[in-house]
Tab-separated table of C-alpha atoms and ligand atoms in Angstrom:
chain	number	residue	atom	x	y	z
A	1	MET	CA	21.819	48.191	0.952
A	2	ILE	CA	22.634	44.743	2.093
A	3	SER	CA	25.755	43.119	1.250
A	4	VAL	CA	25.217	39.236	1.222
A	5	ARG	CA	26.585	36.061	-0.417
A	6	TYR	CA	24.285	35.308	-3.586
A	7	PHE	CA	23.871	32.140	-5.186
A	8	LYS	CA	23.972	32.526	-9.067
A	9	ASP	CA	24.671	29.863	-11.743
A	10	GLY	CA	26.072	27.403	-9.169
A	11	GLU	CA	28.420	29.868	-7.463
A	12	LEU	CA	28.176	31.977	-4.315
A	13	ILE	CA	29.365	35.547	-5.092
A	14	ARG	CA	29.013	38.671	-2.679
A	15	ILE	CA	26.687	41.210	-3.988
A	16	LYS	CA	25.076	44.414	-2.768
A	17	LEU	CA	21.061	44.271	-2.710
A	18	LYS	CA	19.321	47.593	-3.048
A	19	VAL	CA	17.093	48.036	-0.056
A	20	ARG	CA	15.728	51.392	1.163
A	21	GLY	CA	17.986	53.216	3.534
A	22	SER	CA	21.581	54.495	2.858
A	23	THR	CA	23.552	52.431	5.218
A	24	VAL	CA	25.256	49.229	4.049
A	25	ILE	CA	24.449	46.294	6.244
A	26	GLU	CA	27.030	43.346	5.984
A	27	LEU	CA	25.329	39.853	6.375
A	28	PRO	CA	27.512	37.058	7.815
A	29	ASP	CA	28.450	34.192	5.638
A	30	ASN	CA	25.886	31.802	6.979
A	31	VAL	CA	23.175	33.970	5.292
A	32	ILE	CA	22.755	33.540	1.595
A	33	ALA	CA	20.384	35.178	-0.869
A	34	ILE	CA	18.569	33.206	-3.701
A	35	PRO	CA	15.711	34.262	-6.210
A	36	ALA	CA	12.516	34.367	-4.151
A	37	PHE	CA	10.270	31.460	-4.722
A	38	ALA	CA	7.292	31.365	-7.246
A	39	ASP	CA	4.473	29.075	-6.532
A	40	MET	CA	2.198	28.450	-9.720
A	41	HIS	CA	-0.523	26.628	-7.848
A	42	VAL	CA	-2.265	28.240	-4.769
A	43	HIS	CA	-5.882	28.706	-3.743
A	44	LEU	CA	-6.095	32.347	-2.041
A	45	ARG	CA	-9.951	31.656	-1.736
A	46	ASP	CA	-11.407	35.133	-0.504
A	47	TRP	CA	-15.000	36.010	-1.470
A	48	GLY	CA	-17.435	33.535	-0.205
A	49	GLU	CA	-14.663	31.459	1.470
A	50	SER	CA	-12.728	34.212	3.214
A	51	HIS	CA	-13.001	32.296	6.347
A	52	LYS	CA	-10.630	29.814	4.807
A	53	GLU	CA	-8.165	32.262	3.417
A	54	ASP	CA	-8.375	35.845	1.813
A	55	LEU	CA	-6.048	37.715	-0.616
A	56	ASN	CA	-4.379	39.497	2.349
A	57	SER	CA	-3.830	36.402	4.644
A	58	GLY	CA	-2.780	34.343	1.644
A	59	SER	CA	-0.228	36.846	0.325
A	60	ARG	CA	1.086	37.108	3.890
A	61	ALA	CA	1.532	33.330	3.976
A	62	ALA	CA	3.258	33.430	0.584
A	63	LEU	CA	5.910	35.955	2.046
A	64	ALA	CA	6.206	34.072	5.095
A	65	GLY	CA	7.183	31.008	3.109
A	66	GLY	CA	9.555	32.937	0.802
A	67	VAL	CA	7.284	33.116	-2.128
A	68	ALA	CA	7.033	36.411	-4.099
A	69	THR	CA	4.870	35.157	-7.080
A	70	VAL	CA	1.802	33.187	-7.039
A	71	GLY	CA	-0.616	31.646	-9.777
A	72	ASP	CA	-4.028	31.645	-8.238
A	73	MET	CA	-6.681	29.088	-9.043
A	74	PRO	CA	-10.206	29.845	-10.189
A	75	ASN	CA	-12.271	27.440	-8.071
A	76	THR	CA	-13.366	30.272	-5.791
A	77	LYS	CA	-16.832	30.885	-4.549
A	78	PRO	CA	-18.287	31.869	-7.024
A	79	PRO	CA	-15.950	30.242	-9.553
A	80	ILE	CA	-14.091	32.363	-11.968
A	81	ARG	CA	-15.399	31.018	-15.243
A	82	ASP	CA	-15.585	34.374	-17.441
A	83	PRO	CA	-13.653	37.385	-17.902
A	84	ASP	CA	-16.031	39.810	-15.793
A	85	LEU	CA	-15.304	37.826	-12.733
A	86	ALA	CA	-11.580	37.545	-13.646
A	87	LEU	CA	-11.323	41.252	-13.875
A	88	ARG	CA	-12.945	41.694	-10.556
A	89	ARG	CA	-10.445	39.320	-8.996
A	90	ILE	CA	-7.392	41.047	-10.753
A	91	LYS	CA	-8.591	44.393	-9.425
A	92	ASP	CA	-9.195	42.815	-5.807
A	93	ALA	CA	-5.554	41.584	-5.857
A	94	SER	CA	-3.896	44.605	-7.315
A	95	SER	CA	-2.800	46.045	-3.932
A	96	LEU	CA	-0.963	42.952	-2.906
A	97	LYS	CA	2.694	43.084	-2.427
A	98	ILE	CA	3.330	39.853	-4.132
A	99	ASN	CA	3.408	39.291	-8.014
A	100	TYR	CA	-0.112	37.982	-8.637
A	101	ARG	CA	-1.195	35.793	-11.772
A	102	LEU	CA	-4.764	34.449	-12.121
A	103	HIS	CA	-5.478	31.099	-14.061
A	104	GLY	CA	-8.809	31.537	-15.744
A	105	GLY	CA	-11.520	28.927	-15.167
A	106	VAL	CA	-12.982	27.208	-18.355
A	107	PRO	CA	-15.770	29.402	-19.569
A	108	THR	CA	-19.198	27.815	-20.771
A	109	ASP	CA	-18.452	29.592	-24.131
A	110	LEU	CA	-14.901	29.074	-25.252
A	111	ASN	CA	-15.271	32.233	-27.254
A	112	LEU	CA	-14.806	34.017	-23.944
A	113	LEU	CA	-11.003	32.953	-23.911
A	114	LYS	CA	-10.206	35.979	-25.905
A	115	GLY	CA	-11.486	38.201	-23.051
A	116	TYR	CA	-9.126	36.366	-20.749
A	117	VAL	CA	-6.185	37.122	-23.139
A	118	SER	CA	-7.067	40.851	-23.272
A	119	LEU	CA	-7.019	40.896	-19.340
A	120	GLY	CA	-3.515	39.496	-19.676
A	121	ILE	CA	-4.464	36.043	-18.461
A	122	ARG	CA	-2.371	33.557	-20.326
A	123	SER	CA	-3.555	30.111	-18.706
A	124	ILE	CA	-6.587	28.278	-18.007
A	125	LYS	CA	-7.320	25.710	-15.343
A	126	VAL	CA	-9.124	22.654	-16.250
A	127	TYR	CA	-10.753	20.501	-13.399
A	128	PRO	CA	-12.149	16.837	-13.705
A	129	GLU	CA	-15.555	18.241	-14.171
A	130	ASP	CA	-14.304	19.960	-17.366
A	131	TYR	CA	-12.990	16.616	-18.653
A	132	ARG	CA	-16.062	15.847	-20.853
A	133	VAL	CA	-15.217	18.610	-23.286
A	134	ILE	CA	-11.356	18.414	-22.963
A	135	GLU	CA	-10.665	18.222	-26.743
A	136	GLU	CA	-12.600	21.451	-27.431
A	137	ILE	CA	-10.741	23.225	-24.532
A	138	ILE	CA	-7.281	22.145	-25.676
A	139	LYS	CA	-8.228	23.266	-29.295
A	140	ALA	CA	-9.549	26.637	-28.138
A	141	ALA	CA	-6.516	27.134	-25.791
A	142	ALA	CA	-3.999	26.456	-28.713
A	143	VAL	CA	-5.884	28.839	-31.028
A	144	ASN	CA	-5.599	31.649	-28.295
A	145	ASN	CA	-1.983	30.615	-27.348
A	146	MET	CA	-2.924	29.962	-23.696
A	147	THR	CA	-1.273	27.316	-21.470
A	148	ILE	CA	-3.742	24.719	-20.173
A	149	ILE	CA	-3.137	23.760	-16.505
A	150	ILE	CA	-4.757	20.378	-15.963
A	151	HIS	CA	-5.873	18.655	-12.803
A	152	CYS	CA	-5.529	15.422	-14.577
A	153	GLU	CA	-7.827	12.624	-13.219
A	154	ASP	CA	-10.366	10.835	-15.459
A	155	PRO	CA	-13.657	10.930	-13.461
A	156	SER	CA	-15.077	7.974	-15.352
A	157	LEU	CA	-12.514	5.677	-13.345
A	158	PHE	CA	-13.664	7.186	-9.901
A	159	ARG	CA	-15.337	5.041	-7.523
A	160	ASN	CA	-17.535	6.009	-4.411
A	161	LEU	CA	-16.783	3.873	-1.493
A	162	ASN	CA	-16.863	4.633	2.191
A	163	GLY	CA	-14.073	3.557	4.458
A	164	ASN	CA	-12.742	4.021	7.891
A	165	ASP	CA	-9.784	6.368	7.031
A	166	SER	CA	-8.443	8.661	4.249
A	167	ARG	CA	-6.848	5.588	2.492
A	168	ILE	CA	-10.178	4.996	0.883
A	169	HIS	CA	-9.577	8.235	-1.184
A	170	GLY	CA	-6.769	6.405	-3.060
A	171	VAL	CA	-9.328	3.735	-3.879
A	172	ASN	CA	-11.803	6.189	-5.038
A	173	ARG	CA	-9.522	8.208	-7.106
A	174	PRO	CA	-6.827	5.503	-8.439
A	175	LEU	CA	-3.605	6.192	-9.819
A	176	ASP	CA	-4.958	4.869	-13.323
A	177	ALA	CA	-7.442	7.681	-13.351
A	178	GLU	CA	-4.416	10.152	-13.544
A	179	PHE	CA	-2.549	7.927	-16.012
A	180	SER	CA	-5.588	7.509	-18.374
A	181	CYS	CA	-6.166	11.307	-18.303
A	182	ALA	CA	-2.315	12.102	-18.991
A	183	LEU	CA	-2.407	9.671	-21.824
A	184	ARG	CA	-5.456	11.331	-23.434
A	185	VAL	CA	-4.376	14.979	-22.872
A	186	ILE	CA	-0.810	14.551	-23.973
A	187	GLN	CA	-2.201	12.911	-27.222
A	188	LEU	CA	-4.511	15.732	-27.655
A	189	ALA	CA	-1.826	18.339	-26.877
A	190	LEU	CA	0.548	16.843	-29.478
A	191	ILE	CA	-2.466	16.565	-32.103
A	192	HIS	CA	-3.571	20.330	-31.828
A	193	GLY	CA	-0.158	21.778	-30.981
A	194	ALA	CA	-1.212	23.109	-27.499
A	195	ARG	CA	0.800	23.820	-24.610
A	196	ILE	CA	-0.232	21.823	-21.443
A	197	HIS	CA	0.896	21.710	-17.867
A	198	LEU	CA	-0.016	18.804	-15.746
A	199	THR	CA	-0.480	19.941	-12.050
A	200	HIS	CA	0.145	17.905	-8.899
A	201	VAL	CA	1.316	14.834	-10.788
A	202	THR	CA	1.615	11.673	-8.432
A	203	ASP	CA	2.235	9.088	-11.107
A	204	PRO	CA	5.860	8.621	-11.900
A	205	ARG	CA	4.744	7.059	-15.405
A	206	ILE	CA	3.572	10.559	-16.261
A	207	ILE	CA	6.807	12.431	-15.716
A	208	ASP	CA	8.615	9.895	-17.922
A	209	LEU	CA	6.030	10.381	-20.618
A	210	VAL	CA	6.188	14.100	-20.668
A	211	LYS	CA	9.887	13.978	-21.997
A	212	LEU	CA	8.160	13.455	-25.290
A	213	SER	CA	7.623	17.063	-25.897
A	214	ASN	CA	8.815	20.483	-24.596
A	215	ARG	CA	5.328	21.807	-24.938
A	216	ILE	CA	4.278	19.523	-21.954
A	217	THR	CA	5.379	20.434	-18.380
A	218	ILE	CA	4.417	19.056	-14.929
A	219	ASP	CA	4.700	19.964	-11.307
A	220	VAL	CA	4.766	17.868	-8.217
A	221	THR	CA	3.960	18.874	-4.633
A	222	MET	CA	5.949	18.265	-1.482
A	223	HIS	CA	3.063	16.261	0.054
A	224	HIS	CA	3.215	13.622	-2.634
A	225	LEU	CA	6.825	13.455	-2.497
A	226	LEU	CA	7.369	13.261	1.234
A	227	LEU	CA	3.988	11.695	2.557
A	228	ASP	CA	2.366	8.668	1.699
A	229	GLU	CA	-1.128	7.210	2.408
A	230	ASP	CA	0.250	5.242	5.539
A	231	SER	CA	2.813	7.683	6.661
A	232	CYS	CA	0.573	10.656	6.733
A	233	ILE	CA	-2.216	8.950	8.877
A	234	GLU	CA	0.275	7.787	11.407
A	235	HIS	CA	1.182	11.470	12.274
A	236	VAL	CA	-2.287	13.067	12.474
A	237	ASN	CA	-4.985	12.370	15.039
A	238	ASP	CA	-7.810	12.216	12.508
A	239	PRO	CA	-8.765	9.290	10.279
A	240	PHE	CA	-9.639	11.528	7.267
A	241	TYR	CA	-7.352	14.524	7.738
A	242	CYS	CA	-4.845	13.276	4.987
A	243	LYS	CA	-7.563	13.597	2.270
A	244	VAL	CA	-6.280	15.620	-0.624
A	245	ASN	CA	-6.789	15.586	-4.428
A	246	PRO	CA	-5.117	13.581	-6.226
A	247	PRO	CA	-4.692	11.348	-3.141
A	248	LEU	CA	-1.514	10.428	-1.362
A	249	ARG	CA	-0.244	7.288	-2.927
A	250	SER	CA	1.721	4.137	-1.671
A	251	ARG	CA	5.195	4.424	-0.349
A	252	LEU	CA	6.627	2.596	-3.544
A	253	ILE	CA	5.011	5.146	-5.765
A	254	ARG	CA	6.125	8.087	-3.616
A	255	LEU	CA	9.723	6.952	-3.633
A	256	GLU	CA	9.669	6.631	-7.497
A	257	LEU	CA	8.390	10.202	-7.433
A	258	LEU	CA	11.055	11.382	-5.079
A	259	ARG	CA	13.734	9.595	-7.206
A	260	ARG	CA	12.646	11.616	-10.267
A	261	LEU	CA	12.946	14.836	-8.405
A	262	ILE	CA	16.679	13.790	-7.300
A	263	ASN	CA	17.541	12.811	-10.722
A	264	GLY	CA	16.302	16.011	-12.244
A	265	SER	CA	13.215	14.799	-14.248
A	266	VAL	CA	10.746	16.992	-12.149
A	267	SER	CA	10.907	20.544	-13.268
A	268	ILE	CA	8.644	22.284	-11.124
A	269	ILE	CA	7.384	22.026	-7.576
A	270	ALA	CA	4.121	23.749	-6.543
A	271	SER	CA	2.358	23.867	-3.147
A	272	ASP	CA	-1.325	23.309	-4.093
A	273	HIS	CA	-1.827	25.529	-1.083
A	274	ALA	CA	-5.429	24.476	-0.485
A	275	PRO	CA	-6.554	26.143	2.799
A	276	HIS	CA	-9.468	24.949	4.802
A	277	THR	CA	-10.049	25.850	8.561
A	278	SER	CA	-8.995	23.214	11.293
A	279	GLY	CA	-12.640	22.785	12.014
A	280	GLU	CA	-13.548	21.840	8.369
A	281	LYS	CA	-10.423	19.586	8.059
A	282	PHE	CA	-10.423	17.778	11.235
A	283	HIS	CA	-13.537	15.706	10.625
A	284	SER	CA	-14.145	12.003	11.253
A	285	ASN	CA	-16.462	11.860	8.386
A	286	TYR	CA	-15.148	10.888	4.776
A	287	ASP	CA	-17.587	12.962	2.546
A	288	ASN	CA	-17.418	16.127	5.080
A	289	THR	CA	-13.583	16.361	5.064
A	290	PRO	CA	-12.573	18.821	2.389
A	291	PRO	CA	-9.584	17.587	0.368
A	292	GLY	CA	-6.281	19.609	0.737
A	293	PHE	CA	-4.011	21.435	3.093
A	294	PRO	CA	-2.072	24.695	3.258
A	295	GLY	CA	1.430	24.624	1.804
A	296	LEU	CA	2.671	28.149	1.180
A	297	GLU	CA	4.532	28.186	4.437
A	298	THR	CA	6.011	24.672	4.144
A	299	THR	CA	6.962	24.045	0.582
A	300	GLY	CA	10.085	26.208	0.498
A	301	LEU	CA	11.341	25.062	3.776
A	302	LEU	CA	10.924	21.297	2.975
A	303	LEU	CA	12.447	21.726	-0.487
A	304	LEU	CA	15.442	23.508	0.999
A	305	ASP	CA	15.802	20.905	3.660
A	306	LEU	CA	16.184	18.276	0.950
A	307	TRP	CA	19.139	20.399	-0.297
A	308	ARG	CA	20.658	20.722	3.299
A	309	ARG	CA	20.337	16.877	3.621
A	310	GLY	CA	22.208	16.443	0.272
A	311	LEU	CA	19.517	15.068	-1.845
A	312	ILE	CA	19.357	17.770	-4.524
A	313	ASP	CA	21.506	20.675	-5.051
A	314	LEU	CA	20.544	24.371	-4.396
A	315	GLY	CA	20.473	25.136	-8.208
A	316	ARG	CA	17.655	22.564	-8.519
A	317	VAL	CA	15.823	24.093	-5.582
A	318	ILE	CA	15.843	27.545	-7.490
A	319	ASP	CA	14.913	25.953	-10.870
A	320	VAL	CA	11.963	24.082	-9.761
A	321	TYR	CA	10.344	26.681	-7.226
A	322	SER	CA	11.468	29.946	-8.876
A	323	ILE	CA	12.858	29.958	-12.447
A	324	ASN	CA	10.818	27.311	-13.962
A	325	PRO	CA	7.364	28.439	-12.639
A	326	LEU	CA	8.295	31.989	-13.345
A	327	LYS	CA	8.557	30.871	-17.154
A	328	ILE	CA	5.120	29.463	-17.209
A	329	LEU	CA	3.840	32.411	-15.228
A	330	GLU	CA	5.551	34.836	-17.481
A	331	VAL	CA	6.959	36.983	-14.634
A	332	ASN	CA	10.291	38.360	-14.290
A	333	ASN	CA	11.767	37.813	-10.830
A	334	ASP	CA	12.236	41.008	-8.840
A	335	ALA	CA	12.678	39.435	-5.294
A	336	GLN	CA	15.395	37.791	-3.244
A	337	LEU	CA	14.934	35.464	-0.315
A	338	LEU	CA	17.645	35.405	2.568
A	339	ILE	CA	18.355	32.107	4.099
A	340	ASP	CA	20.299	31.306	7.277
A	341	THR	CA	21.857	27.952	6.427
A	342	LYS	CA	23.080	27.377	10.037
A	343	SER	CA	19.868	27.755	11.664
A	344	SER	CA	16.608	25.452	11.502
A	345	THR	CA	12.902	25.841	11.811
A	346	VAL	CA	10.438	23.386	13.276
A	347	ILE	CA	7.050	23.596	11.299
A	348	ASP	CA	4.467	25.034	13.688
A	349	PRO	CA	1.189	25.679	12.091
A	350	SER	CA	-0.093	27.832	14.960
A	351	LEU	CA	2.543	30.400	13.807
A	352	PHE	CA	1.039	30.340	10.141
A	353	MET	CA	0.074	33.547	8.528
A	354	SER	CA	-2.506	31.457	6.522
A	355	LYS	CA	-5.856	31.131	8.196
A	356	ALA	CA	-5.529	27.403	7.838
A	357	LYS	CA	-3.468	26.625	10.945
A	358	HIS	CA	-2.848	22.984	10.453
A	359	SER	CA	-0.420	20.968	8.335
A	360	PRO	CA	0.452	17.186	7.737
A	361	PHE	CA	4.051	18.427	8.368
A	362	SER	CA	3.538	19.672	11.788
A	363	GLY	CA	6.429	19.126	14.026
A	364	TRP	CA	8.954	18.430	10.984
A	365	ALA	CA	12.303	19.970	11.561
A	366	THR	CA	14.077	21.617	8.655
A	367	MET	CA	17.677	22.535	8.527
A	368	VAL	CA	17.273	25.970	7.181
A	369	ARG	CA	15.525	29.187	8.222
A	370	LEU	CA	13.850	31.824	5.941
A	371	ILE	CA	14.890	35.173	7.499
A	372	GLY	CA	14.036	37.782	5.027
A	373	LEU	CA	12.454	38.680	1.629
A	374	ILE	CA	13.360	41.655	-0.365
A	375	LYS	CA	11.089	42.793	-3.312
A	376	GLY	CA	11.337	46.001	-5.263
A	377	GLY	CA	13.958	47.481	-2.817
A	378	GLU	CA	11.771	46.739	0.243
A	379	LEU	CA	12.268	44.293	2.962
A	380	LEU	CA	8.844	42.715	2.849
A	381	MET	CA	9.367	39.921	5.306
A	382	VAL	CA	11.616	39.462	8.262
A	383	ASP	CA	11.931	36.557	10.869
A	384	SER	CA	11.414	38.173	14.364
A	385	ASP	CA	14.808	36.816	15.675
A	386	TYR	CA	16.731	38.749	12.921
A	387	GLU	CA	14.724	42.088	13.355
A	388	LYS	CA	18.195	43.596	14.955
A	389	MET	CA	20.170	42.625	12.051
A	390	PHE	CA	17.906	44.486	9.505
A	391	ALA	CA	17.269	47.532	11.804
A	392	GLY	CA	16.634	50.571	9.645
A	393	LEU	CA	15.271	48.573	6.709
A	394	ILE	CA	12.065	47.665	8.385
A	395	SER	CA	9.149	49.654	7.296
A	396	ASN	CA	5.270	49.611	7.733
A	397	ASN	CA	5.003	47.020	4.805
A	398	THR	CA	7.326	44.647	6.559
A	399	LEU	CA	5.761	41.477	7.725
A	400	ILE	CA	7.462	40.413	10.749
A	401	LYS	CA	7.268	36.606	11.010
A	402	LEU	CA	7.427	34.708	14.281
A	403	SER	CA	9.310	31.504	13.600
A	404	ARG	CA	10.087	28.714	15.977
A	405	SER	CA	13.830	27.843	15.681
A	406	ILE	CA	15.588	24.789	17.207
B	501	NCD	C1	-8.611	21.715	-3.940
B	501	NCD	C2	-8.955	22.901	-3.147
B	501	NCD	O1	-9.348	22.749	-1.740
B	501	NCD	O2	-9.478	23.906	-3.569
B	501	NCD	N1	-8.142	20.557	-3.000
B	501	NCD	C3	-7.066	19.835	-3.137
B	501	NCD	O3	-7.123	18.670	-2.454
B	501	NCD	N2	-6.203	19.982	-4.139
B	501	NCD	C4	-9.574	21.277	-4.725
B	501	NCD	C5	-9.474	19.984	-5.680
B	501	NCD	O4	-8.437	19.929	-6.357
B	501	NCD	O5	-10.050	19.066	-5.337
B	502	ZN	ZN1	-5.351	22.856	-6.284
């Protein structure tokens, strides 16, 4: 048992958390527990891309970042676009310690959506390459009562220019490609009565639009909230490193986005954990630099840091990165995250559990430390500096996380 202060409904109450072992460990007041994080947009790769990440390393990265539930994306190699491959994936993930949900890829024959439903898959992921048949997809998903998670960029508005640094990516994939897609899919969702979720939204106008209907939800990433096309590139020693889909935007747009997190209009945060090896990522060539970076081990820290700095309250952190994504993933939370509010963490990608040991947030100091994660009565993650505090609760299943504190 652990006796700890627990944040519930805006209040801190002392509760006992069930963990294996008979002794009761009294945690000090600077340690608080909150519902563990849920990240509805991650790429755990594996299969033909296991050099970037595999289910095991990805789930360890999740635990290290305080995440107990993930929604995994189907753009694997080979891509998951039918129930047979989806079943193989679910079986491969069945031994993971975290809660795992798969978003199915759009099948060539939309009748196969029924096969997804019978596997318990409740959502499909739509990529820009599926955009041509978006109306058919939205109709079919509505009939099968599935949520459509949309990477919303209209490819007909893309350009193909080459430039000297990653800022060209924002020219090639402009904000209006996102806005145009959003207008169309929102209209189609309202016409066909579908439930849609727009993921990694970077356009503040879209956040204002989705207030139209409670069947439309959105998420935003920490990189689009905290980095812009100029600030990112100033911090990394590679002209194309900051390439990500959708692109980082201007400072003005980013601040408008951040304002919407602070005023409560952003209901979900997701990492879009998109691991690539450092060798693949640090590439001084536009076309050869894959988009995206790992986020499972930085998102929760950066979000909690906004709380510690007074920009949002702790209840919002829990809503956007636990309660609301859990609703979309249809998972009941069974995990708690322990946080030391008086300690801090410097983001050090060399200590990541992910195979992608780089981050645009490298060197950022966050005013919080993730020290333990309890799930199903077991201590699944512990910060190495706190091992003594949890002595007796550590088992073979516990991931000991090295963490650089300041
Ligand atoms: C994604 C990935 O690496 O899987 N990358 C990203 O920048 N979000 C794929 C993609 O959405 O283009
Ligand atoms: Zn993604």
